[in-house]
PDB file of C-alpha atoms in Angstrom:
ATOM      1  CA  UNK A   1     118.311 106.376  40.915  1.00 58.00           C
ATOM      2  CA  UNK A   2     115.301 104.150  40.952  1.00 68.00           C
ATOM      3  CA  UNK A   3     112.539 104.353  38.080  1.00 85.00           C
ATOM      4  CA  UNK A   4     109.789 103.969  40.498  1.00 84.00           C
ATOM      5  CA  UNK A   5     108.893 105.080  43.723  1.00 86.00           C
ATOM      6  CA  UNK A   6     108.438 102.236  46.353  1.00 82.00           C
ATOM      7  CA  UNK A   7     106.087 102.223  49.604  1.00 85.00           C
ATOM      8  CA  UNK A   8     105.523  99.564  52.198  1.00 87.00           C
ATOM      9  CA  UNK A   9     102.342  99.428  54.119  1.00 92.00           C
ATOM     10  CA  UNK A  10     101.918  98.966  57.915  1.00 92.00           C
ATOM     11  CA  UNK A  11     100.789  95.667  57.470  1.00 90.00           C
ATOM     12  CA  UNK A  12     103.779  94.378  56.194  1.00 88.00           C
ATOM     13  CA  UNK A  13     105.987  95.887  58.852  1.00 91.00           C
ATOM     14  CA  UNK A  14     103.616  94.581  61.166  1.00 91.00           C
ATOM     15  CA  UNK A  15     103.869  90.920  59.594  1.00 89.00           C
ATOM     16  CA  UNK A  16     107.624  91.404  59.769  1.00 91.00           C
ATOM     17  CA  UNK A  17     107.439  92.002  63.540  1.00 91.00           C
ATOM     18  CA  UNK A  18     105.497  88.894  64.080  1.00 88.00           C
ATOM     19  CA  UNK A  19     107.595  86.777  61.878  1.00 89.00           C
ATOM     20  CA  UNK A  20     110.732  88.122  64.167  1.00 91.00           C
ATOM     21  CA  UNK A  21     108.698  87.375  67.310  1.00 89.00           C
ATOM     22  CA  UNK A  22     107.577  84.074  66.147  1.00 88.00           C
ATOM     23  CA  UNK A  23     111.038  82.874  64.971  1.00 88.00           C
ATOM     24  CA  UNK A  24     112.091  80.952  68.110  1.00 89.00           C
ATOM     25  CA  UNK A  25     108.701  79.165  68.757  1.00 85.00           C
ATOM     26  CA  UNK A  26     108.135  75.388  68.206  1.00 87.00           C
ATOM     27  CA  UNK A  27     106.675  74.831  65.231  1.00 84.00           C
ATOM     28  CA  UNK A  28     103.275  72.191  65.606  1.00 88.00           C
ATOM     29  CA  UNK A  29     103.619  69.356  63.396  1.00 90.00           C
ATOM     30  CA  UNK A  30     100.904  68.865  60.643  1.00 88.00           C
ATOM     31  CA  UNK A  31      98.546  65.992  60.201  1.00 92.00           C
ATOM     32  CA  UNK A  32      95.953  64.462  57.906  1.00 95.00           C
ATOM     33  CA  UNK A  33      93.581  64.745  60.731  1.00 96.00           C
ATOM     34  CA  UNK A  34      94.481  68.444  61.010  1.00 95.00           C
ATOM     35  CA  UNK A  35      93.412  69.043  57.456  1.00 95.00           C
ATOM     36  CA  UNK A  36      90.890  66.753  57.377  1.00 96.00           C
ATOM     37  CA  UNK A  37      89.093  68.858  60.444  1.00 95.00           C
ATOM     38  CA  UNK A  38      89.847  72.073  58.341  1.00 95.00           C
ATOM     39  CA  UNK A  39      88.210  70.994  55.178  1.00 94.00           C
ATOM     40  CA  UNK A  40      84.983  69.671  57.679  1.00 95.00           C
ATOM     41  CA  UNK A  41      85.217  73.074  59.215  1.00 94.00           C
ATOM     42  CA  UNK A  42      85.176  74.831  55.916  1.00 94.00           C
ATOM     43  CA  UNK A  43      82.270  72.927  54.268  1.00 93.00           C
ATOM     44  CA  UNK A  44      80.029  72.625  57.383  1.00 94.00           C
ATOM     45  CA  UNK A  45      80.633  76.415  58.477  1.00 91.00           C
ATOM     46  CA  UNK A  46      79.808  77.682  55.199  1.00 88.00           C
ATOM     47  CA  UNK A  47      83.194  79.811  55.318  1.00 89.00           C
ATOM     48  CA  UNK A  48      83.521  82.150  52.557  1.00 91.00           C
ATOM     49  CA  UNK A  49      86.349  80.902  49.935  1.00 92.00           C
ATOM     50  CA  UNK A  50      88.587  84.130  50.696  1.00 92.00           C
ATOM     51  CA  UNK A  51      88.473  82.839  54.494  1.00 90.00           C
ATOM     52  CA  UNK A  52      89.575  79.003  53.808  1.00 91.00           C
ATOM     53  CA  UNK A  53      92.864  79.326  55.275  1.00 90.00           C
ATOM     54  CA  UNK A  54      91.739  80.485  58.327  1.00 92.00           C
ATOM     55  CA  UNK A  55      89.935  77.322  58.920  1.00 93.00           C
ATOM     56  CA  UNK A  56      93.478  75.673  58.964  1.00 93.00           C
ATOM     57  CA  UNK A  57      94.508  77.928  62.050  1.00 90.00           C
ATOM     58  CA  UNK A  58      91.117  76.827  63.773  1.00 92.00           C
ATOM     59  CA  UNK A  59      91.778  73.040  62.946  1.00 94.00           C
ATOM     60  CA  UNK A  60      95.379  73.346  64.473  1.00 93.00           C
ATOM     61  CA  UNK A  61      93.824  75.080  67.374  1.00 92.00           C
ATOM     62  CA  UNK A  62      91.496  72.551  67.873  1.00 93.00           C
ATOM     63  CA  UNK A  63      93.631  69.405  67.431  1.00 93.00           C
ATOM     64  CA  UNK A  64      96.167  70.777  70.115  1.00 91.00           C
ATOM     65  CA  UNK A  65      93.622  71.970  72.039  1.00 90.00           C
ATOM     66  CA  UNK A  66      95.085  75.777  72.489  1.00 84.00           C
ATOM     67  CA  UNK A  67      92.960  77.408  74.547  1.00 74.00           C
ATOM     68  CA  UNK A  68      91.468  80.653  73.302  1.00 57.00           C
TER      69      UNK A  68
END
């Protein structure tokens, strides 16, 4: 018998679905240029600290010229 009631949010379920869907996708290589670009985006665009990680996604898309 559990001491605690356990719950899971829909966000976790959706994240798991995305992880399963992306299992066979190629992984884009990281480079110092990408990280430098992310830092530049963060500082020049006044991105909030809580969204800093998003600048890495934007930098990858820019570096690899991913269409949006």
